[in-house]
PDB file of C-alpha atoms in Angstrom:
ATOM      1  CA  UNK A   1      77.357 106.720  45.913  1.00  0.00           C
ATOM      2  CA  UNK A   2      73.718 107.743  46.316  1.00  0.00           C
ATOM      3  CA  UNK A   3      71.821 107.499  49.585  1.00  0.00           C
ATOM      4  CA  UNK A   4      69.759 104.609  48.177  1.00  0.00           C
ATOM      5  CA  UNK A   5      72.890 102.726  47.178  1.00  0.00           C
ATOM      6  CA  UNK A   6      74.500 103.271  50.595  1.00  0.00           C
ATOM      7  CA  UNK A   7      71.335 102.080  52.328  1.00  0.00           C
ATOM      8  CA  UNK A   8      71.144  98.926  50.212  1.00  0.00           C
ATOM      9  CA  UNK A   9      74.823  98.200  50.917  1.00  0.00           C
ATOM     10  CA  UNK A  10      74.382  98.626  54.682  1.00  0.00           C
ATOM     11  CA  UNK A  11      71.305  96.391  54.738  1.00  0.00           C
ATOM     12  CA  UNK A  12      72.932  93.682  52.625  1.00  0.00           C
ATOM     13  CA  UNK A  13      76.050  93.635  54.808  1.00  0.00           C
ATOM     14  CA  UNK A  14      73.904  93.440  57.942  1.00  0.00           C
ATOM     15  CA  UNK A  15      71.933  90.485  56.592  1.00  0.00           C
ATOM     16  CA  UNK A  16      75.071  88.636  55.466  1.00  0.00           C
ATOM     17  CA  UNK A  17      76.803  89.168  58.804  1.00  0.00           C
ATOM     18  CA  UNK A  18      73.699  87.965  60.627  1.00  0.00           C
ATOM     19  CA  UNK A  19      73.698  84.769  58.553  1.00  0.00           C
ATOM     20  CA  UNK A  20      77.429  84.314  59.132  1.00  0.00           C
ATOM     21  CA  UNK A  21      76.940  84.593  62.894  1.00  0.00           C
ATOM     22  CA  UNK A  22      74.443  81.717  63.120  1.00  0.00           C
ATOM     23  CA  UNK A  23      76.005  79.138  65.490  1.00  0.00           C
ATOM     24  CA  UNK A  24      77.304  76.062  63.693  1.00  0.00           C
ATOM     25  CA  UNK A  25      74.927  73.805  65.612  1.00  0.00           C
ATOM     26  CA  UNK A  26      71.943  75.770  64.347  1.00  0.00           C
ATOM     27  CA  UNK A  27      72.808  75.457  60.658  1.00  0.00           C
ATOM     28  CA  UNK A  28      71.093  72.064  60.045  1.00  0.00           C
ATOM     29  CA  UNK A  29      67.740  72.886  61.640  1.00  0.00           C
ATOM     30  CA  UNK A  30      67.724  76.449  60.279  1.00  0.00           C
ATOM     31  CA  UNK A  31      68.297  75.028  56.815  1.00  0.00           C
ATOM     32  CA  UNK A  32      65.519  72.485  57.333  1.00  0.00           C
ATOM     33  CA  UNK A  33      63.077  75.280  58.131  1.00  0.00           C
ATOM     34  CA  UNK A  34      64.199  77.288  55.095  1.00  0.00           C
ATOM     35  CA  UNK A  35      63.958  74.188  52.909  1.00  0.00           C
ATOM     36  CA  UNK A  36      60.362  73.628  53.940  1.00  0.00           C
ATOM     37  CA  UNK A  37      59.393  77.291  53.549  1.00  0.00           C
ATOM     38  CA  UNK A  38      61.020  77.415  50.102  1.00  0.00           C
ATOM     39  CA  UNK A  39      58.760  74.623  48.862  1.00  0.00           C
ATOM     40  CA  UNK A  40      55.774  76.654  50.054  1.00  0.00           C
ATOM     41  CA  UNK A  41      56.703  80.097  48.747  1.00  0.00           C
ATOM     42  CA  UNK A  42      59.246  79.640  45.926  1.00  0.00           C
ATOM     43  CA  UNK A  43      56.878  78.048  43.447  1.00  0.00           C
ATOM     44  CA  UNK A  44      58.884  78.943  40.331  1.00  0.00           C
ATOM     45  CA  UNK A  45      62.047  77.420  41.789  1.00  0.00           C
ATOM     46  CA  UNK A  46      60.090  74.387  42.923  1.00  0.00           C
ATOM     47  CA  UNK A  47      58.679  73.841  39.429  1.00  0.00           C
ATOM     48  CA  UNK A  48      62.143  74.074  37.888  1.00  0.00           C
ATOM     49  CA  UNK A  49      63.475  71.382  40.224  1.00  0.00           C
ATOM     50  CA  UNK A  50      60.478  69.151  39.523  1.00  0.00           C
ATOM     51  CA  UNK A  51      60.849  69.663  35.764  1.00  0.00           C
ATOM     52  CA  UNK A  52      64.563  68.837  35.782  1.00  0.00           C
ATOM     53  CA  UNK A  53      64.042  65.784  37.995  1.00  0.00           C
ATOM     54  CA  UNK A  54      61.351  64.537  35.613  1.00  0.00           C
ATOM     55  CA  UNK A  55      63.656  65.088  32.632  1.00  0.00           C
ATOM     56  CA  UNK A  56      66.651  63.325  34.171  1.00  0.00           C
ATOM     57  CA  UNK A  57      65.103  60.635  36.352  1.00  0.00           C
ATOM     58  CA  UNK A  58      61.709  60.088  34.664  1.00  0.00           C
ATOM     59  CA  UNK A  59      59.953  60.825  37.960  1.00  0.00           C
ATOM     60  CA  UNK A  60      56.784  62.963  37.825  1.00  0.00           C
ATOM     61  CA  UNK A  61      56.458  66.071  40.037  1.00  0.00           C
ATOM     62  CA  UNK A  62      53.870  64.394  42.277  1.00  0.00           C
ATOM     63  CA  UNK A  63      56.185  61.478  43.140  1.00  0.00           C
ATOM     64  CA  UNK A  64      57.318  61.273  46.758  1.00  0.00           C
ATOM     65  CA  UNK A  65      60.981  61.375  45.673  1.00  0.00           C
ATOM     66  CA  UNK A  66      60.526  64.549  43.636  1.00  0.00           C
ATOM     67  CA  UNK A  67      58.660  66.323  46.423  1.00  0.00           C
ATOM     68  CA  UNK A  68      61.133  65.420  49.173  1.00  0.00           C
ATOM     69  CA  UNK A  69      64.063  66.055  46.841  1.00  0.00           C
ATOM     70  CA  UNK A  70      62.908  69.651  46.239  1.00  0.00           C
ATOM     71  CA  UNK A  71      63.185  70.365  49.955  1.00  0.00           C
ATOM     72  CA  UNK A  72      66.611  68.707  50.141  1.00  0.00           C
ATOM     73  CA  UNK A  73      67.925  70.907  47.324  1.00  0.00           C
ATOM     74  CA  UNK A  74      66.784  74.102  49.058  1.00  0.00           C
ATOM     75  CA  UNK A  75      68.177  72.904  52.386  1.00  0.00           C
ATOM     76  CA  UNK A  76      71.552  72.110  50.849  1.00  0.00           C
ATOM     77  CA  UNK A  77      71.784  75.543  49.215  1.00  0.00           C
ATOM     78  CA  UNK A  78      71.008  77.291  52.491  1.00  0.00           C
ATOM     79  CA  UNK A  79      73.632  75.271  54.384  1.00  0.00           C
ATOM     80  CA  UNK A  80      76.267  76.141  51.795  1.00  0.00           C
ATOM     81  CA  UNK A  81      75.337  79.835  51.887  1.00  0.00           C
ATOM     82  CA  UNK A  82      75.632  80.110  55.668  1.00  0.00           C
ATOM     83  CA  UNK A  83      78.864  78.140  55.811  1.00  0.00           C
ATOM     84  CA  UNK A  84      80.436  80.171  52.992  1.00  0.00           C
ATOM     85  CA  UNK A  85      79.642  83.421  54.799  1.00  0.00           C
ATOM     86  CA  UNK A  86      80.839  82.036  58.119  1.00  0.00           C
ATOM     87  CA  UNK A  87      84.165  80.963  56.592  1.00  0.00           C
ATOM     88  CA  UNK A  88      84.720  84.249  54.737  1.00  0.00           C
ATOM     89  CA  UNK A  89      83.875  86.506  57.659  1.00  0.00           C
ATOM     90  CA  UNK A  90      85.741  84.530  60.350  1.00  0.00           C
ATOM     91  CA  UNK A  91      89.293  85.338  61.409  1.00  0.00           C
ATOM     92  CA  UNK A  92      90.123  81.627  61.617  1.00  0.00           C
ATOM     93  CA  UNK A  93      88.959  79.133  59.009  1.00  0.00           C
ATOM     94  CA  UNK A  94      86.209  77.057  60.698  1.00  0.00           C
ATOM     95  CA  UNK A  95      85.976  74.541  57.846  1.00  0.00           C
ATOM     96  CA  UNK A  96      87.408  71.029  57.879  1.00  0.00           C
ATOM     97  CA  UNK A  97      88.477  69.981  54.382  1.00  0.00           C
ATOM     98  CA  UNK A  98      89.361  66.494  53.217  1.00  0.00           C
ATOM     99  CA  UNK A  99      91.484  66.194  50.088  1.00  0.00           C
ATOM    100  CA  UNK A 100      93.299  69.530  50.295  1.00  0.00           C
ATOM    101  CA  UNK A 101      96.715  67.887  50.392  1.00  0.00           C
ATOM    102  CA  UNK A 102      95.978  65.901  47.224  1.00  0.00           C
ATOM    103  CA  UNK A 103      94.744  69.070  45.501  1.00  0.00           C
ATOM    104  CA  UNK A 104      97.960  70.840  46.523  1.00  0.00           C
ATOM    105  CA  UNK A 105     100.026  68.102  44.879  1.00  0.00           C
ATOM    106  CA  UNK A 106      97.942  68.150  41.689  1.00  0.00           C
ATOM    107  CA  UNK A 107      97.871  71.917  41.184  1.00  0.00           C
ATOM    108  CA  UNK A 108     101.553  72.408  41.832  1.00  0.00           C
ATOM    109  CA  UNK A 109     102.554  69.564  39.508  1.00  0.00           C
ATOM    110  CA  UNK A 110     100.303  70.845  36.716  1.00  0.00           C
ATOM    111  CA  UNK A 111     101.446  74.452  37.073  1.00  0.00           C
ATOM    112  CA  UNK A 112     105.119  73.524  36.697  1.00  0.00           C
ATOM    113  CA  UNK A 113     104.571  73.349  32.924  1.00  0.00           C
ATOM    114  CA  UNK A 114     104.088  77.126  32.745  1.00  0.00           C
ATOM    115  CA  UNK A 115     100.952  76.699  30.631  1.00  0.00           C
ATOM    116  CA  UNK A 116      98.648  77.938  33.368  1.00  0.00           C
ATOM    117  CA  UNK A 117      95.898  75.767  34.786  1.00  0.00           C
ATOM    118  CA  UNK A 118      92.215  75.766  33.875  1.00  0.00           C
ATOM    119  CA  UNK A 119      89.955  74.719  36.750  1.00  0.00           C
ATOM    120  CA  UNK A 120      86.417  73.677  35.842  1.00  0.00           C
ATOM    121  CA  UNK A 121      83.640  73.148  38.331  1.00  0.00           C
ATOM    122  CA  UNK A 122      79.866  73.456  38.538  1.00  0.00           C
ATOM    123  CA  UNK A 123      77.104  74.918  40.686  1.00  0.00           C
ATOM    124  CA  UNK A 124      77.528  71.839  42.788  1.00  0.00           C
ATOM    125  CA  UNK A 125      78.444  71.566  46.444  1.00  0.00           C
ATOM    126  CA  UNK A 126      80.298  74.754  47.348  1.00  0.00           C
ATOM    127  CA  UNK A 127      81.763  76.311  44.201  1.00  0.00           C
ATOM    128  CA  UNK A 128      82.993  79.356  46.144  1.00  0.00           C
ATOM    129  CA  UNK A 129      85.153  77.021  48.232  1.00  0.00           C
ATOM    130  CA  UNK A 130      86.633  75.582  45.027  1.00  0.00           C
ATOM    131  CA  UNK A 131      88.211  78.998  44.464  1.00  0.00           C
ATOM    132  CA  UNK A 132      89.150  79.382  48.127  1.00  0.00           C
ATOM    133  CA  UNK A 133      90.960  76.071  48.456  1.00  0.00           C
ATOM    134  CA  UNK A 134      92.463  75.962  44.972  1.00  0.00           C
ATOM    135  CA  UNK A 135      94.118  79.298  45.757  1.00  0.00           C
ATOM    136  CA  UNK A 136      95.392  77.842  49.013  1.00  0.00           C
ATOM    137  CA  UNK A 137      96.550  74.623  47.356  1.00  0.00           C
ATOM    138  CA  UNK A 138      98.404  76.347  44.519  1.00  0.00           C
ATOM    139  CA  UNK A 139      99.835  79.090  46.704  1.00  0.00           C
ATOM    140  CA  UNK A 140      98.789  81.532  43.985  1.00  0.00           C
ATOM    141  CA  UNK A 141      95.989  83.982  43.360  1.00  0.00           C
ATOM    142  CA  UNK A 142      92.950  82.333  41.780  1.00  0.00           C
ATOM    143  CA  UNK A 143      91.125  83.985  38.884  1.00  0.00           C
ATOM    144  CA  UNK A 144      87.480  83.117  38.285  1.00  0.00           C
ATOM    145  CA  UNK A 145      84.824  84.170  35.814  1.00  0.00           C
ATOM    146  CA  UNK A 146      81.529  85.388  37.271  1.00  0.00           C
ATOM    147  CA  UNK A 147      78.387  87.160  36.110  1.00  0.00           C
ATOM    148  CA  UNK A 148      77.667  90.498  37.788  1.00  0.00           C
ATOM    149  CA  UNK A 149      74.566  90.550  39.969  1.00  0.00           C
ATOM    150  CA  UNK A 150      71.573  92.579  38.811  1.00  0.00           C
ATOM    151  CA  UNK A 151      72.113  94.522  42.034  1.00  0.00           C
ATOM    152  CA  UNK A 152      75.389  96.512  41.721  1.00  0.00           C
ATOM    153  CA  UNK A 153      75.718  96.798  45.496  1.00  0.00           C
ATOM    154  CA  UNK A 154      75.645  93.007  45.861  1.00  0.00           C
ATOM    155  CA  UNK A 155      78.241  92.660  43.098  1.00  0.00           C
ATOM    156  CA  UNK A 156      80.659  94.860  45.065  1.00  0.00           C
ATOM    157  CA  UNK A 157      80.063  92.933  48.287  1.00  0.00           C
ATOM    158  CA  UNK A 158      80.612  89.584  46.571  1.00  0.00           C
ATOM    159  CA  UNK A 159      83.791  90.906  44.982  1.00  0.00           C
ATOM    160  CA  UNK A 160      85.049  91.943  48.415  1.00  0.00           C
ATOM    161  CA  UNK A 161      84.210  88.546  49.935  1.00  0.00           C
ATOM    162  CA  UNK A 162      85.996  86.729  47.124  1.00  0.00           C
ATOM    163  CA  UNK A 163      89.084  88.870  47.605  1.00  0.00           C
ATOM    164  CA  UNK A 164      89.218  87.497  51.154  1.00  0.00           C
ATOM    165  CA  UNK A 165      89.626  84.062  49.530  1.00  0.00           C
ATOM    166  CA  UNK A 166      92.537  85.311  47.402  1.00  0.00           C
ATOM    167  CA  UNK A 167      90.242  85.207  44.374  1.00  0.00           C
ATOM    168  CA  UNK A 168      90.122  87.864  41.666  1.00  0.00           C
ATOM    169  CA  UNK A 169      86.926  88.016  39.629  1.00  0.00           C
ATOM    170  CA  UNK A 170      86.825  88.445  35.865  1.00  0.00           C
ATOM    171  CA  UNK A 171      83.354  89.800  35.127  1.00  0.00           C
ATOM    172  CA  UNK A 172      81.794  88.210  32.069  1.00  0.00           C
ATOM    173  CA  UNK A 173      80.509  91.547  30.766  1.00  0.00           C
ATOM    174  CA  UNK A 174      84.051  92.951  30.442  1.00  0.00           C
ATOM    175  CA  UNK A 175      85.160  93.951  26.942  1.00  0.00           C
ATOM    176  CA  UNK A 176      88.686  92.757  27.771  1.00  0.00           C
ATOM    177  CA  UNK A 177      87.635  89.320  29.027  1.00  0.00           C
ATOM    178  CA  UNK A 178      89.390  87.225  26.374  1.00  0.00           C
ATOM    179  CA  UNK A 179      92.554  89.318  26.578  1.00  0.00           C
ATOM    180  CA  UNK A 180      92.590  89.007  30.376  1.00  0.00           C
ATOM    181  CA  UNK A 181      92.069  85.226  30.291  1.00  0.00           C
ATOM    182  CA  UNK A 182      94.925  84.730  27.831  1.00  0.00           C
ATOM    183  CA  UNK A 183      97.176  86.953  29.927  1.00  0.00           C
ATOM    184  CA  UNK A 184      96.437  84.905  33.057  1.00  0.00           C
ATOM    185  CA  UNK A 185      97.239  81.586  31.393  1.00  0.00           C
ATOM    186  CA  UNK A 186     100.384  82.956  29.753  1.00  0.00           C
ATOM    187  CA  UNK A 187     101.523  84.020  33.231  1.00  0.00           C
ATOM    188  CA  UNK A 188     101.084  80.438  34.426  1.00  0.00           C
ATOM    189  CA  UNK A 189      98.189  81.213  36.783  1.00  0.00           C
ATOM    190  CA  UNK A 190      94.935  79.395  37.646  1.00  0.00           C
ATOM    191  CA  UNK A 191      91.780  80.323  35.757  1.00  0.00           C
ATOM    192  CA  UNK A 192      88.431  78.979  36.954  1.00  0.00           C
ATOM    193  CA  UNK A 193      85.126  78.351  35.178  1.00  0.00           C
ATOM    194  CA  UNK A 194      81.798  77.401  36.734  1.00  0.00           C
ATOM    195  CA  UNK A 195      80.667  75.893  33.477  1.00  0.00           C
ATOM    196  CA  UNK A 196      77.363  74.089  33.971  1.00  0.00           C
ATOM    197  CA  UNK A 197      75.080  77.030  33.149  1.00  0.00           C
ATOM    198  CA  UNK A 198      73.806  77.538  29.615  1.00  0.00           C
ATOM    199  CA  UNK A 199      76.042  79.734  27.418  1.00  0.00           C
ATOM    200  CA  UNK A 200      74.995  83.201  26.291  1.00  0.00           C
ATOM    201  CA  UNK A 201      72.368  82.816  23.582  1.00  0.00           C
ATOM    202  CA  UNK A 202      72.712  79.039  23.983  1.00  0.00           C
ATOM    203  CA  UNK A 203      75.646  79.183  21.552  1.00  0.00           C
ATOM    204  CA  UNK A 204      78.288  76.636  22.431  1.00  0.00           C
ATOM    205  CA  UNK A 205      79.347  73.006  21.967  1.00  0.00           C
ATOM    206  CA  UNK A 206      76.384  70.619  22.229  1.00  0.00           C
ATOM    207  CA  UNK A 207      77.286  67.524  24.224  1.00  0.00           C
ATOM    208  CA  UNK A 208      75.465  64.775  26.104  1.00  0.00           C
ATOM    209  CA  UNK A 209      74.639  65.675  29.708  1.00  0.00           C
ATOM    210  CA  UNK A 210      72.377  63.247  31.570  1.00  0.00           C
ATOM    211  CA  UNK A 211      71.614  61.783  28.137  1.00  0.00           C
ATOM    212  CA  UNK A 212      70.253  65.151  26.994  1.00  0.00           C
ATOM    213  CA  UNK A 213      71.766  67.228  24.152  1.00  0.00           C
ATOM    214  CA  UNK A 214      73.033  70.208  26.157  1.00  0.00           C
ATOM    215  CA  UNK A 215      74.823  73.429  25.217  1.00  0.00           C
ATOM    216  CA  UNK A 216      77.934  74.218  27.268  1.00  0.00           C
ATOM    217  CA  UNK A 217      80.219  77.225  27.357  1.00  0.00           C
ATOM    218  CA  UNK A 218      83.106  76.935  24.916  1.00  0.00           C
ATOM    219  CA  UNK A 219      85.714  78.967  26.829  1.00  0.00           C
ATOM    220  CA  UNK A 220      87.552  76.188  28.716  1.00  0.00           C
ATOM    221  CA  UNK A 221      87.947  73.985  25.641  1.00  0.00           C
ATOM    222  CA  UNK A 222      88.930  76.848  23.313  1.00  0.00           C
ATOM    223  CA  UNK A 223      91.544  78.203  25.730  1.00  0.00           C
ATOM    224  CA  UNK A 224      93.008  74.786  26.508  1.00  0.00           C
ATOM    225  CA  UNK A 225      93.339  73.946  22.809  1.00  0.00           C
ATOM    226  CA  UNK A 226      94.853  77.333  21.994  1.00  0.00           C
ATOM    227  CA  UNK A 227      97.261  77.539  24.961  1.00  0.00           C
ATOM    228  CA  UNK A 228      97.948  73.858  25.625  1.00  0.00           C
ATOM    229  CA  UNK A 229      96.778  74.402  29.194  1.00  0.00           C
ATOM    230  CA  UNK A 230      95.871  71.444  31.413  1.00  0.00           C
ATOM    231  CA  UNK A 231      92.294  71.188  32.687  1.00  0.00           C
ATOM    232  CA  UNK A 232      91.482  69.961  36.181  1.00  0.00           C
ATOM    233  CA  UNK A 233      87.901  69.423  37.353  1.00  0.00           C
ATOM    234  CA  UNK A 234      87.522  70.298  41.046  1.00  0.00           C
ATOM    235  CA  UNK A 235      84.471  70.009  43.294  1.00  0.00           C
ATOM    236  CA  UNK A 236      84.063  70.836  46.987  1.00  0.00           C
ATOM    237  CA  UNK A 237      81.277  68.662  48.360  1.00  0.00           C
ATOM    238  CA  UNK A 238      79.553  69.131  51.694  1.00  0.00           C
ATOM    239  CA  UNK A 239      79.767  66.103  54.006  1.00  0.00           C
ATOM    240  CA  UNK A 240      78.593  67.627  57.302  1.00  0.00           C
ATOM    241  CA  UNK A 241      78.379  70.865  59.261  1.00  0.00           C
ATOM    242  CA  UNK A 242      81.376  72.922  58.093  1.00  0.00           C
ATOM    243  CA  UNK A 243      82.886  69.744  56.653  1.00  0.00           C
ATOM    244  CA  UNK A 244      83.802  69.330  52.985  1.00  0.00           C
ATOM    245  CA  UNK A 245      85.503  66.846  50.695  1.00  0.00           C
ATOM    246  CA  UNK A 246      87.468  67.926  47.620  1.00  0.00           C
ATOM    247  CA  UNK A 247      87.038  65.735  44.551  1.00  0.00           C
ATOM    248  CA  UNK A 248      89.266  66.227  41.525  1.00  0.00           C
ATOM    249  CA  UNK A 249      89.779  64.699  38.107  1.00  0.00           C
ATOM    250  CA  UNK A 250      92.387  65.524  35.489  1.00  0.00           C
ATOM    251  CA  UNK A 251      90.549  66.173  32.230  1.00  0.00           C
ATOM    252  CA  UNK A 252      93.645  66.700  30.070  1.00  0.00           C
ATOM    253  CA  UNK A 253      97.327  67.340  30.834  1.00  0.00           C
ATOM    254  CA  UNK A 254      99.367  70.204  29.408  1.00  0.00           C
ATOM    255  CA  UNK A 255     100.111  70.041  25.682  1.00  0.00           C
ATOM    256  CA  UNK A 256      97.446  67.349  25.266  1.00  0.00           C
ATOM    257  CA  UNK A 257      97.256  67.769  21.497  1.00  0.00           C
ATOM    258  CA  UNK A 258      93.458  67.587  21.314  1.00  0.00           C
ATOM    259  CA  UNK A 259      91.840  69.913  18.805  1.00  0.00           C
ATOM    260  CA  UNK A 260      88.194  68.832  18.965  1.00  0.00           C
ATOM    261  CA  UNK A 261      86.281  71.361  21.049  1.00  0.00           C
ATOM    262  CA  UNK A 262      83.234  69.109  21.391  1.00  0.00           C
ATOM    263  CA  UNK A 263      85.274  66.084  22.495  1.00  0.00           C
ATOM    264  CA  UNK A 264      87.033  68.138  25.169  1.00  0.00           C
ATOM    265  CA  UNK A 265      83.792  69.723  26.392  1.00  0.00           C
ATOM    266  CA  UNK A 266      82.191  66.269  26.598  1.00  0.00           C
ATOM    267  CA  UNK A 267      84.998  65.124  28.915  1.00  0.00           C
ATOM    268  CA  UNK A 268      84.262  68.055  31.237  1.00  0.00           C
ATOM    269  CA  UNK A 269      80.503  67.477  31.116  1.00  0.00           C
ATOM    270  CA  UNK A 270      81.045  63.796  31.986  1.00  0.00           C
ATOM    271  CA  UNK A 271      83.108  64.775  35.005  1.00  0.00           C
ATOM    272  CA  UNK A 272      80.415  67.162  36.272  1.00  0.00           C
ATOM    273  CA  UNK A 273      77.649  64.617  35.728  1.00  0.00           C
ATOM    274  CA  UNK A 274      79.529  61.880  37.582  1.00  0.00           C
ATOM    275  CA  UNK A 275      79.780  64.025  40.729  1.00  0.00           C
ATOM    276  CA  UNK A 276      76.145  65.140  40.509  1.00  0.00           C
ATOM    277  CA  UNK A 277      75.182  61.469  40.530  1.00  0.00           C
ATOM    278  CA  UNK A 278      77.143  61.024  43.766  1.00  0.00           C
ATOM    279  CA  UNK A 279      75.681  64.120  45.457  1.00  0.00           C
ATOM    280  CA  UNK A 280      72.434  64.872  43.569  1.00  0.00           C
ATOM    281  CA  UNK A 281      70.860  67.171  46.165  1.00  0.00           C
ATOM    282  CA  UNK A 282      73.919  69.464  46.057  1.00  0.00           C
ATOM    283  CA  UNK A 283      73.460  70.514  42.427  1.00  0.00           C
ATOM    284  CA  UNK A 284      71.595  73.684  41.419  1.00  0.00           C
ATOM    285  CA  UNK A 285      68.487  71.911  40.104  1.00  0.00           C
ATOM    286  CA  UNK A 286      66.401  75.097  40.324  1.00  0.00           C
ATOM    287  CA  UNK A 287      67.970  76.450  37.148  1.00  0.00           C
ATOM    288  CA  UNK A 288      66.524  76.454  33.624  1.00  0.00           C
ATOM    289  CA  UNK A 289      69.321  74.298  32.208  1.00  0.00           C
ATOM    290  CA  UNK A 290      67.505  72.762  29.236  1.00  0.00           C
ATOM    291  CA  UNK A 291      65.151  74.110  26.632  1.00  0.00           C
ATOM    292  CA  UNK A 292      61.531  73.621  27.685  1.00  0.00           C
ATOM    293  CA  UNK A 293      59.557  70.931  25.920  1.00  0.00           C
ATOM    294  CA  UNK A 294      56.052  69.537  26.239  1.00  0.00           C
ATOM    295  CA  UNK A 295      57.271  65.980  26.628  1.00  0.00           C
ATOM    296  CA  UNK A 296      60.657  65.738  28.338  1.00  0.00           C
ATOM    297  CA  UNK A 297      63.018  63.208  26.768  1.00  0.00           C
ATOM    298  CA  UNK A 298      63.740  61.324  29.979  1.00  0.00           C
ATOM    299  CA  UNK A 299      66.554  59.007  30.893  1.00  0.00           C
ATOM    300  CA  UNK A 300      64.680  55.973  32.176  1.00  0.00           C
ATOM    301  CA  UNK A 301      67.910  54.113  32.927  1.00  0.00           C
ATOM    302  CA  UNK A 302      69.199  56.753  35.374  1.00  0.00           C
ATOM    303  CA  UNK A 303      68.778  55.809  39.001  1.00  0.00           C
ATOM    304  CA  UNK A 304      68.973  58.649  41.533  1.00  0.00           C
ATOM    305  CA  UNK A 305      71.456  58.217  44.348  1.00  0.00           C
ATOM    306  CA  UNK A 306      69.992  57.908  47.818  1.00  0.00           C
ATOM    307  CA  UNK A 307      69.787  61.245  49.634  1.00  0.00           C
TER     308      UNK A 307
END
């Protein structure tokens, strides 16, 4: 490891530990400050949120909802970041979780079939905690797909943090990715996908998402059809300081017999959308999810939940 790489690693670890050490009572007001500053300095991110809100809710960027919503999205992301680090770097779990017992029942019943279990979630609420608590609920190691960071040092740190959650990462740039995923399901283990980002090259099943034709990754549907694996949608939603609620929905049971990749992907997209509607500020709105267009096809009938 070069001197530059060692220095970057030391600095990153110092920053992450500093964030993890913020007292729980300070998290809300610290996040409020960050949320305000983000709307001032992160103009690209701000424009993406405004564009997506206009597309989905038919509300222009200058509307009071859109402007206040941008700050809420940034604030939510900062809260989740600090609480994730605090949980991963603490000796005792400081998080209160509602719904863990129900998730334990679901995962263990679904894994009895020996077909493995595909967990789908989104960049919604705390997706890192989905891995953490699914591993705890199933009593097994959790395997999750993830994209490597552009900063190799950060990739190694994130890998280490996820190992603390009993989560093994399958990097999406691996040449053996498909082979590894099949091996995991054949062994009857849990395999997780955060599947709301656009697929590589925008090649994937096109389904309706917020009434917009949207490309989704094909992996969960293809694997479930091929292996007969059940699919469970799981979300870990923030309800207060270090407080979360687990929401789950069975997409298909084992040996479901479906063979239509688009139909199965649509079921997963519907599940993600339904939870976003319940907790809109907790989704990653500052992401270029749809193809840009001069005039957004907007969903006038959609009504944003109160936040």
